[in-house]
Amino acid sequence: MSFLEINNLDIQYKTRKETINASRDVTFNLERGEILGIVGESGSGKSTVANAIINLIDKPGKITNGSIKLDNIECCNNEKVIQTIRGKKIGFVFQDPQTSLNPLFKIKDQLIETIQTHLKLNYYDAKKRSIELLQEVGIENVEQRINEYPHQFSGGMRQRVVIALALCCEPDLIIADEPTTSLDVSIQFQILKLLKDLTIQRNLGVILITHDMGVIAETTNRVVVMRYGKIVEQGNTADVLSNPQSNECKSLVMSVPPTNKKIERFKLISPEGGEITNNSSNLTNSIIQNWAVREISNEKLLDFKNITKIFDEQMFIRSKKEINKLKALNNVSFQIFEGESFGLVGESGSGKSTIAKIITSLIKPTSGEVFFEDLSLHNPKNIKIKNKYRGQIQMIFQDPYSSLNPRFKVKDIIAEPIKFFQKGIDNKTVQKNVNDLIDIVGMSRQSLERYPHEFSGGQRQRISIARALATRPRLLICDEPTSALDVSIQAQILNLLKDLQEELNLTILFISHDLPVVRQMCDRIAVLKNGNLCEVEKTENLFNNPNHQYTKELISLMPKIESIYS
Amino acid sequence: MISQVINKIINNDIGYSFVKSKIAVISTIVFLTILICSTFAELVAPYNPFDPVNVSLLDAFTPPVWADGGSTNFVLGTDQQGRDMLSTIIYGSRISLIVGFASILFAMLLGTFLGVTSGFFGGRYEIIVMRFTDVQLTIPSILMALLVDGIARGFISKSLHNDMAIYVLIFAIGISEWPQFARVTRAATLVEKNKEYILASRIIGLSNFLIMFKHILPNILRPVLVIFTIGLALAIITESTLSFLGVGVPPTTPSLGTLIRFGNDFLFSGEWWITFFPAVFLVVLALSINLLGDWMRDTLNPKLKTR
């Protein structure tokens, strides 16, 4: 008998139009002292299964079949039993530490309230316990910090508090739903280490839900791979990742960018098991004719010179007091050469997106200058000339769900920049251009007549790329273009970007926090920390012998899928 | 063919929630009935009460048909000049609806324009516009409308005044309703303008005007529609109040409010029907629009969405 047993679990969401099977015949079990990973793409039913264990499925979802046994107690569809178990025997860690703590209560009060609900302790004992717990999860200076509010803690610290909350009634099972997805690499490393240590010290069972194969490889003992609500494969992590049996699992493992080498293209596997090899090489011919051939000249395209950016709120009445202002960028300089792909890496708040906004002239730098070829982009004298250059710098955004106007048809989205830059162009030519563009990003022409909400995240990102290409750009800025996408979709988009760069001789500025992805995409990489440039180095040099202390740290801490082989 | 279209509308999320909501269906039927009747008043009303041929002082003060001395010729009775109440109400509601629609349309255009531009540009322009709305919101709308009407009387010569009265009224009500639109559209614009599709159009280099009115505006129309509906009921009531106070439309083209004022003089002498029926009609009209607005607010608000 295992600690947690889930048998033949079926969960259905009945809506007006259709019934969605969020979980079909899910069966797995978990022992104490073991970390079980559940991995799968978005919509595969990972979170639904986790929520079913604590009976917190949103309406209209319903468990239609199966059983969930914890220590041989049946707790499926049994609200009375589950209430005594939830919180006491099962702790839950949510994805977003920004919203999972009540901002109006002190840390102290949140912990003590939870402890007193489940354990019969008086106020002082409960407080003593909370202090012990916070020390256990690695918060320093606890006696003082326990009186603070959640907003005074950083993201990683908050997630520690959330883990302390989950631990406070000595649960036997912890369910962590994407606990590190919104955190930076270095904090992610600490949180995962904390979870691993606690599992062994307290002999817990842990279910870790994530879409990050690197995290799975480094943290879990066993893994369950899900797709469309079904378990496609389960077993020891090392076995599953190094020798996947099912096509779904193979495609998932293949799509993960390797951290230790650079590959030409990602191999893609179709659901039938065959390899997808098509690329867009012959589709771009007509567009290249239209654009006129461009040679890679290896000349300097963009010069980012001594840029400093300070954000301050514009007040109605200017105060004369100079406050210690936060520098979003501090004297950053680098150059991008025509035809290369240049990577920009850093944790959240390091100023990556600020650089993109300065290059695209969305904001002005406080000091310093940006030269595109020989033109200073922020010199007020150049406003008229700049409009000519506008189309040469284009951008692809992070969130495919908000980067397309929901009220426009796809053809109008792509046609708008064409009409804007080629005044007096006739409708037939526009239509032809739009058709060419939708072909090279690998979508059908039928999709032109539809609205953005009818497409998945990956397809929307393709439309976004088509729109960016419509102005015939020379410099394409990609701001975390794949961070909202599943791994296999990410691989497709990255392949597409590589092909386009090769054939259209684009220069790409690739911004990401994901080191393995940057390694696959870029020729040279700049590392940023808190608005300061740490180093600019060729990709292979950077990964093999990093110079800067911070770069070394980043590279050693990133979760590596290869770690299962060692 | 038609059944296909209807099926498609019902299967659409908004259509489905409409069919499921009894209140929405009933209030729509009531409102549409009133709207159609008043639009085609010449065809629907039994008499044209403003044509002297149909009016006879001998018929004055006829009670409704079910009361003692009632006549089947005048279902809801007649007023002091012998005009059929049912017909005057139908004609009167036409004036009320025209003034209501026109003034709220004016308020919507003004408020939405100021709201979108102030949300988009920000800075001092925004501060000035928003402080204007704050000040305006502290003045009761009736008072504001009275003020505008008073000023207009000073400027327009007496001979013209009766012709101009309806336009002054539309302007007066419109000017007192626009801050609602400005506030809501400004807030929605602030959310919308930081979305990435707006950044994308800025990078392409589109002009601010195009971005505001081609890209942002269609995406914030839902809350505007809700305020429009609720504001319509409010505008009709404001119009009636003003007409009741005697500063609204001239007595020659009475609206519902004017009718209530006429009847008010006879309320205590036993001729209750002259004021009662227009008042009930006004309540039903405003209520049906308001309930429709409530349903719209619930349905079009993505946060309250139910399956």
PDB file of N, CA and C in Angstrom, chain A residues 14-17 59-60 315-316 357 360 362 390-391 393-395 397-400 402-408 416-417 420-421 467 471, chain B residues 10-14 16 123-124 127-128 192 195-207 210 214-216 218-219 221-222 307:
ATOM      1  N   LYS A  14     -18.361  20.026 -17.608  1.00  0.00           N
ATOM      2  CA  LYS A  14     -19.504  20.091 -18.516  1.00  0.00           C
ATOM      3  C   LYS A  14     -19.826  21.546 -18.785  1.00  0.00           C
ATOM      4  N   THR A  15     -19.703  21.966 -20.027  1.00  0.00           N
ATOM      5  CA  THR A  15     -20.126  23.313 -20.376  1.00  0.00           C
ATOM      6  C   THR A  15     -21.298  23.202 -21.330  1.00  0.00           C
ATOM      7  N   ARG A  16     -21.839  24.356 -21.694  1.00  0.00           N
ATOM      8  CA  ARG A  16     -23.037  24.357 -22.514  1.00  0.00           C
ATOM      9  C   ARG A  16     -22.811  23.657 -23.851  1.00  0.00           C
ATOM     10  N   LYS A  17     -21.606  23.874 -24.406  1.00  0.00           N
ATOM     11  CA  LYS A  17     -21.390  23.386 -25.757  1.00  0.00           C
ATOM     12  C   LYS A  17     -20.748  22.007 -25.806  1.00  0.00           C
ATOM     13  N   LYS A  59     -16.180  24.823 -10.254  1.00  0.00           N
ATOM     14  CA  LYS A  59     -17.375  24.452 -11.015  1.00  0.00           C
ATOM     15  C   LYS A  59     -17.148  24.819 -12.476  1.00  0.00           C
ATOM     16  N   PRO A  60     -17.716  24.143 -13.417  1.00  0.00           N
ATOM     17  CA  PRO A  60     -18.585  22.971 -13.358  1.00  0.00           C
ATOM     18  C   PRO A  60     -17.824  21.647 -13.378  1.00  0.00           C
ATOM     19  N   MET A 315       5.572  64.822 -12.144  1.00  0.00           N
ATOM     20  CA  MET A 315       4.641  65.436 -11.201  1.00  0.00           C
ATOM     21  C   MET A 315       4.040  66.693 -11.832  1.00  0.00           C
ATOM     22  N   PHE A 316       2.861  67.056 -11.361  1.00  0.00           N
ATOM     23  CA  PHE A 316       2.238  68.285 -11.829  1.00  0.00           C
ATOM     24  C   PHE A 316       3.100  69.480 -11.418  1.00  0.00           C
ATOM     25  N   LYS A 357      12.698  48.954 -25.441  1.00  0.00           N
ATOM     26  CA  LYS A 357      11.830  50.114 -25.600  1.00  0.00           C
ATOM     27  C   LYS A 357      12.616  51.334 -26.057  1.00  0.00           C
ATOM     28  N   THR A 360      13.323  50.936 -29.827  1.00  0.00           N
ATOM     29  CA  THR A 360      12.142  51.166 -30.659  1.00  0.00           C
ATOM     30  C   THR A 360      11.558  52.556 -30.450  1.00  0.00           C
ATOM     31  N   LEU A 362      10.135  53.856 -27.950  1.00  0.00           N
ATOM     32  CA  LEU A 362       8.927  53.986 -27.135  1.00  0.00           C
ATOM     33  C   LEU A 362       9.212  54.876 -25.934  1.00  0.00           C
ATOM     34  N   ARG A 390      11.573  53.855 -39.106  1.00  0.00           N
ATOM     35  CA  ARG A 390      10.675  53.161 -38.188  1.00  0.00           C
ATOM     36  C   ARG A 390      10.491  51.697 -38.559  1.00  0.00           C
ATOM     37  N   GLY A 391      10.163  51.469 -39.834  1.00  0.00           N
ATOM     38  CA  GLY A 391       9.848  50.122 -40.261  1.00  0.00           C
ATOM     39  C   GLY A 391      11.035  49.183 -40.232  1.00  0.00           C
ATOM     40  N   ILE A 393      13.100  48.747 -37.802  1.00  0.00           N
ATOM     41  CA  ILE A 393      13.224  48.117 -36.488  1.00  0.00           C
ATOM     42  C   ILE A 393      11.840  47.628 -36.091  1.00  0.00           C
ATOM     43  N   GLN A 394      11.671  46.341 -35.930  1.00  0.00           N
ATOM     44  CA  GLN A 394      10.375  45.815 -35.518  1.00  0.00           C
ATOM     45  C   GLN A 394      10.529  44.891 -34.320  1.00  0.00           C
ATOM     46  N   MET A 395       9.422  44.592 -33.684  1.00  0.00           N
ATOM     47  CA  MET A 395       9.514  43.885 -32.414  1.00  0.00           C
ATOM     48  C   MET A 395       8.466  42.782 -32.339  1.00  0.00           C
ATOM     49  N   PHE A 397       6.543  40.475 -29.391  1.00  0.00           N
ATOM     50  CA  PHE A 397       6.322  40.639 -27.962  1.00  0.00           C
ATOM     51  C   PHE A 397       6.209  39.314 -27.228  1.00  0.00           C
ATOM     52  N   GLN A 398       6.232  39.459 -25.899  1.00  0.00           N
ATOM     53  CA  GLN A 398       6.235  38.279 -25.042  1.00  0.00           C
ATOM     54  C   GLN A 398       4.881  37.572 -25.011  1.00  0.00           C
ATOM     55  N   ASP A 399       3.820  38.366 -24.801  1.00  0.00           N
ATOM     56  CA  ASP A 399       2.534  37.756 -24.516  1.00  0.00           C
ATOM     57  C   ASP A 399       1.676  37.697 -25.780  1.00  0.00           C
ATOM     58  N   PRO A 400       1.570  36.514 -26.412  1.00  0.00           N
ATOM     59  CA  PRO A 400       0.815  36.453 -27.666  1.00  0.00           C
ATOM     60  C   PRO A 400      -0.669  36.736 -27.466  1.00  0.00           C
ATOM     61  N   SER A 402      -1.939  39.293 -25.742  1.00  0.00           N
ATOM     62  CA  SER A 402      -2.294  40.714 -25.741  1.00  0.00           C
ATOM     63  C   SER A 402      -1.597  41.472 -26.858  1.00  0.00           C
ATOM     64  N   SER A 403      -0.815  40.790 -27.694  1.00  0.00           N
ATOM     65  CA  SER A 403      -0.062  41.555 -28.684  1.00  0.00           C
ATOM     66  C   SER A 403      -0.794  41.674 -30.021  1.00  0.00           C
ATOM     67  N   LEU A 404      -1.998  41.109 -30.118  1.00  0.00           N
ATOM     68  CA  LEU A 404      -2.780  41.276 -31.341  1.00  0.00           C
ATOM     69  C   LEU A 404      -4.110  41.934 -30.976  1.00  0.00           C
ATOM     70  N   ASN A 405      -4.517  42.903 -31.775  1.00  0.00           N
ATOM     71  CA  ASN A 405      -5.780  43.584 -31.498  1.00  0.00           C
ATOM     72  C   ASN A 405      -6.951  42.622 -31.675  1.00  0.00           C
ATOM     73  N   PRO A 406      -7.699  42.344 -30.583  1.00  0.00           N
ATOM     74  CA  PRO A 406      -8.755  41.328 -30.663  1.00  0.00           C
ATOM     75  C   PRO A 406      -9.895  41.686 -31.605  1.00  0.00           C
ATOM     76  N   ARG A 407     -10.018  42.942 -32.008  1.00  0.00           N
ATOM     77  CA  ARG A 407     -11.132  43.334 -32.878  1.00  0.00           C
ATOM     78  C   ARG A 407     -10.765  43.351 -34.349  1.00  0.00           C
ATOM     79  N   PHE A 408      -9.531  42.996 -34.673  1.00  0.00           N
ATOM     80  CA  PHE A 408      -9.100  43.018 -36.066  1.00  0.00           C
ATOM     81  C   PHE A 408      -8.995  41.597 -36.614  1.00  0.00           C
ATOM     82  N   GLU A 416      -2.027  46.210 -42.092  1.00  0.00           N
ATOM     83  CA  GLU A 416      -1.938  47.595 -41.622  1.00  0.00           C
ATOM     84  C   GLU A 416      -0.546  48.218 -41.797  1.00  0.00           C
ATOM     85  N   PRO A 417       0.528  47.552 -41.313  1.00  0.00           N
ATOM     86  CA  PRO A 417       1.850  48.164 -41.535  1.00  0.00           C
ATOM     87  C   PRO A 417       2.224  48.277 -43.010  1.00  0.00           C
ATOM     88  N   PHE A 420       0.643  51.278 -44.288  1.00  0.00           N
ATOM     89  CA  PHE A 420       1.189  52.479 -43.664  1.00  0.00           C
ATOM     90  C   PHE A 420       2.511  52.882 -44.290  1.00  0.00           C
ATOM     91  N   PHE A 421       3.335  51.906 -44.628  1.00  0.00           N
ATOM     92  CA  PHE A 421       4.658  52.252 -45.121  1.00  0.00           C
ATOM     93  C   PHE A 421       4.722  52.413 -46.628  1.00  0.00           C
ATOM     94  N   ARG A 467       3.384  40.046 -38.806  1.00  0.00           N
ATOM     95  CA  ARG A 467       3.152  41.486 -38.742  1.00  0.00           C
ATOM     96  C   ARG A 467       4.478  42.245 -38.651  1.00  0.00           C
ATOM     97  N   THR A 471       6.888  45.124 -42.460  1.00  0.00           N
ATOM     98  CA  THR A 471       7.510  46.411 -42.764  1.00  0.00           C
ATOM     99  C   THR A 471       8.911  46.235 -43.347  1.00  0.00           C
TER     100      THR A 471
ATOM    101  N   ILE B  10     -28.621  32.731 -30.845  1.00  0.00           N
ATOM    102  CA  ILE B  10     -28.905  32.131 -29.537  1.00  0.00           C
ATOM    103  C   ILE B  10     -27.701  31.351 -29.030  1.00  0.00           C
ATOM    104  N   ASN B  11     -26.960  30.730 -29.952  1.00  0.00           N
ATOM    105  CA  ASN B  11     -25.825  29.933 -29.513  1.00  0.00           C
ATOM    106  C   ASN B  11     -24.616  30.752 -29.122  1.00  0.00           C
ATOM    107  N   ASN B  12     -24.604  31.995 -29.558  1.00  0.00           N
ATOM    108  CA  ASN B  12     -23.556  32.919 -29.162  1.00  0.00           C
ATOM    109  C   ASN B  12     -23.661  33.177 -27.653  1.00  0.00           C
ATOM    110  N   ASP B  13     -22.533  33.400 -26.971  1.00  0.00           N
ATOM    111  CA  ASP B  13     -22.548  33.519 -25.505  1.00  0.00           C
ATOM    112  C   ASP B  13     -23.514  34.589 -25.013  1.00  0.00           C
ATOM    113  N   ILE B  14     -23.472  35.760 -25.653  1.00  0.00           N
ATOM    114  CA  ILE B  14     -24.314  36.855 -25.182  1.00  0.00           C
ATOM    115  C   ILE B  14     -25.778  36.539 -25.460  1.00  0.00           C
ATOM    116  N   TYR B  16     -27.150  33.659 -25.658  1.00  0.00           N
ATOM    117  CA  TYR B  16     -27.587  32.610 -24.746  1.00  0.00           C
ATOM    118  C   TYR B  16     -27.963  33.199 -23.394  1.00  0.00           C
ATOM    119  N   GLY B 123      -0.513  63.226 -18.483  1.00  0.00           N
ATOM    120  CA  GLY B 123       0.105  64.518 -18.222  1.00  0.00           C
ATOM    121  C   GLY B 123      -0.876  65.567 -17.743  1.00  0.00           C
ATOM    122  N   ARG B 124      -0.552  66.822 -18.038  1.00  0.00           N
ATOM    123  CA  ARG B 124      -1.379  67.913 -17.528  1.00  0.00           C
ATOM    124  C   ARG B 124      -2.761  67.915 -18.140  1.00  0.00           C
ATOM    125  N   ILE B 127      -4.891  65.655 -16.188  1.00  0.00           N
ATOM    126  CA  ILE B 127      -5.218  66.182 -14.867  1.00  0.00           C
ATOM    127  C   ILE B 127      -6.322  67.228 -14.972  1.00  0.00           C
ATOM    128  N   ILE B 128      -6.194  68.116 -15.965  1.00  0.00           N
ATOM    129  CA  ILE B 128      -7.196  69.173 -16.100  1.00  0.00           C
ATOM    130  C   ILE B 128      -8.566  68.579 -16.433  1.00  0.00           C
ATOM    131  N   GLU B 192      -5.836  49.581 -21.631  1.00  0.00           N
ATOM    132  CA  GLU B 192      -5.649  49.110 -22.991  1.00  0.00           C
ATOM    133  C   GLU B 192      -4.333  49.628 -23.604  1.00  0.00           C
ATOM    134  N   LYS B 195      -1.201  47.548 -23.364  1.00  0.00           N
ATOM    135  CA  LYS B 195      -1.151  46.202 -23.927  1.00  0.00           C
ATOM    136  C   LYS B 195      -0.217  46.195 -25.121  1.00  0.00           C
ATOM    137  N   GLU B 196       0.291  44.993 -25.406  1.00  0.00           N
ATOM    138  CA  GLU B 196       1.371  44.925 -26.385  1.00  0.00           C
ATOM    139  C   GLU B 196       0.921  45.253 -27.800  1.00  0.00           C
ATOM    140  N   TYR B 197      -0.372  45.051 -28.113  1.00  0.00           N
ATOM    141  CA  TYR B 197      -0.770  45.352 -29.488  1.00  0.00           C
ATOM    142  C   TYR B 197      -0.750  46.852 -29.749  1.00  0.00           C
ATOM    143  N   ILE B 198      -0.922  47.649 -28.691  1.00  0.00           N
ATOM    144  CA  ILE B 198      -0.806  49.098 -28.848  1.00  0.00           C
ATOM    145  C   ILE B 198       0.659  49.482 -28.994  1.00  0.00           C
ATOM    146  N   LEU B 199       1.529  48.835 -28.194  1.00  0.00           N
ATOM    147  CA  LEU B 199       2.970  49.080 -28.363  1.00  0.00           C
ATOM    148  C   LEU B 199       3.381  48.739 -29.787  1.00  0.00           C
ATOM    149  N   ALA B 200       2.849  47.614 -30.307  1.00  0.00           N
ATOM    150  CA  ALA B 200       3.202  47.213 -31.669  1.00  0.00           C
ATOM    151  C   ALA B 200       2.807  48.285 -32.669  1.00  0.00           C
ATOM    152  N   SER B 201       1.598  48.846 -32.506  1.00  0.00           N
ATOM    153  CA  SER B 201       1.222  49.864 -33.499  1.00  0.00           C
ATOM    154  C   SER B 201       2.034  51.134 -33.315  1.00  0.00           C
ATOM    155  N   ARG B 202       2.501  51.395 -32.087  1.00  0.00           N
ATOM    156  CA  ARG B 202       3.363  52.570 -31.920  1.00  0.00           C
ATOM    157  C   ARG B 202       4.715  52.350 -32.581  1.00  0.00           C
ATOM    158  N   ILE B 203       5.205  51.101 -32.485  1.00  0.00           N
ATOM    159  CA  ILE B 203       6.497  50.822 -33.111  1.00  0.00           C
ATOM    160  C   ILE B 203       6.389  50.924 -34.627  1.00  0.00           C
ATOM    161  N   ILE B 204       5.232  50.480 -35.178  1.00  0.00           N
ATOM    162  CA  ILE B 204       5.026  50.633 -36.616  1.00  0.00           C
ATOM    163  C   ILE B 204       5.053  52.117 -36.972  1.00  0.00           C
ATOM    164  N   GLY B 205       4.609  52.965 -36.050  1.00  0.00           N
ATOM    165  CA  GLY B 205       4.677  54.397 -36.294  1.00  0.00           C
ATOM    166  C   GLY B 205       3.336  55.027 -36.592  1.00  0.00           C
ATOM    167  N   LEU B 206       2.230  54.320 -36.297  1.00  0.00           N
ATOM    168  CA  LEU B 206       0.909  54.875 -36.554  1.00  0.00           C
ATOM    169  C   LEU B 206       0.716  56.167 -35.760  1.00  0.00           C
ATOM    170  N   SER B 207      -0.131  57.050 -36.287  1.00  0.00           N
ATOM    171  CA  SER B 207      -0.360  58.311 -35.590  1.00  0.00           C
ATOM    172  C   SER B 207      -1.202  58.072 -34.352  1.00  0.00           C
ATOM    173  N   LEU B 210      -4.938  57.573 -35.028  1.00  0.00           N
ATOM    174  CA  LEU B 210      -5.295  56.233 -35.499  1.00  0.00           C
ATOM    175  C   LEU B 210      -5.283  55.236 -34.356  1.00  0.00           C
ATOM    176  N   LYS B 214      -8.866  53.890 -33.845  1.00  0.00           N
ATOM    177  CA  LYS B 214      -9.014  52.667 -34.630  1.00  0.00           C
ATOM    178  C   LYS B 214      -8.673  51.440 -33.775  1.00  0.00           C
ATOM    179  N   HIS B 215      -7.701  51.588 -32.887  1.00  0.00           N
ATOM    180  CA  HIS B 215      -7.271  50.412 -32.131  1.00  0.00           C
ATOM    181  C   HIS B 215      -7.864  50.360 -30.722  1.00  0.00           C
ATOM    182  N   ILE B 216      -7.797  51.476 -30.000  1.00  0.00           N
ATOM    183  CA  ILE B 216      -8.257  51.424 -28.605  1.00  0.00           C
ATOM    184  C   ILE B 216      -9.777  51.462 -28.520  1.00  0.00           C
ATOM    185  N   PRO B 218     -12.491  50.562 -30.314  1.00  0.00           N
ATOM    186  CA  PRO B 218     -13.345  49.370 -30.453  1.00  0.00           C
ATOM    187  C   PRO B 218     -13.201  48.404 -29.276  1.00  0.00           C
ATOM    188  N   ASN B 219     -12.056  48.447 -28.588  1.00  0.00           N
ATOM    189  CA  ASN B 219     -11.841  47.519 -27.491  1.00  0.00           C
ATOM    190  C   ASN B 219     -12.420  47.987 -26.166  1.00  0.00           C
ATOM    191  N   LEU B 221     -15.529  49.568 -26.084  1.00  0.00           N
ATOM    192  CA  LEU B 221     -16.919  49.946 -26.324  1.00  0.00           C
ATOM    193  C   LEU B 221     -17.908  49.276 -25.378  1.00  0.00           C
ATOM    194  N   ARG B 222     -17.542  48.128 -24.799  1.00  0.00           N
ATOM    195  CA  ARG B 222     -18.490  47.425 -23.943  1.00  0.00           C
ATOM    196  C   ARG B 222     -18.943  48.260 -22.751  1.00  0.00           C
ATOM    197  N   ARG B 307     -20.805  30.368 -17.105  1.00  0.00           N
ATOM    198  CA  ARG B 307     -20.993  29.532 -18.286  1.00  0.00           C
ATOM    199  C   ARG B 307     -22.443  29.193 -18.508  1.00  0.00           C
TER     200      ARG B 307
END
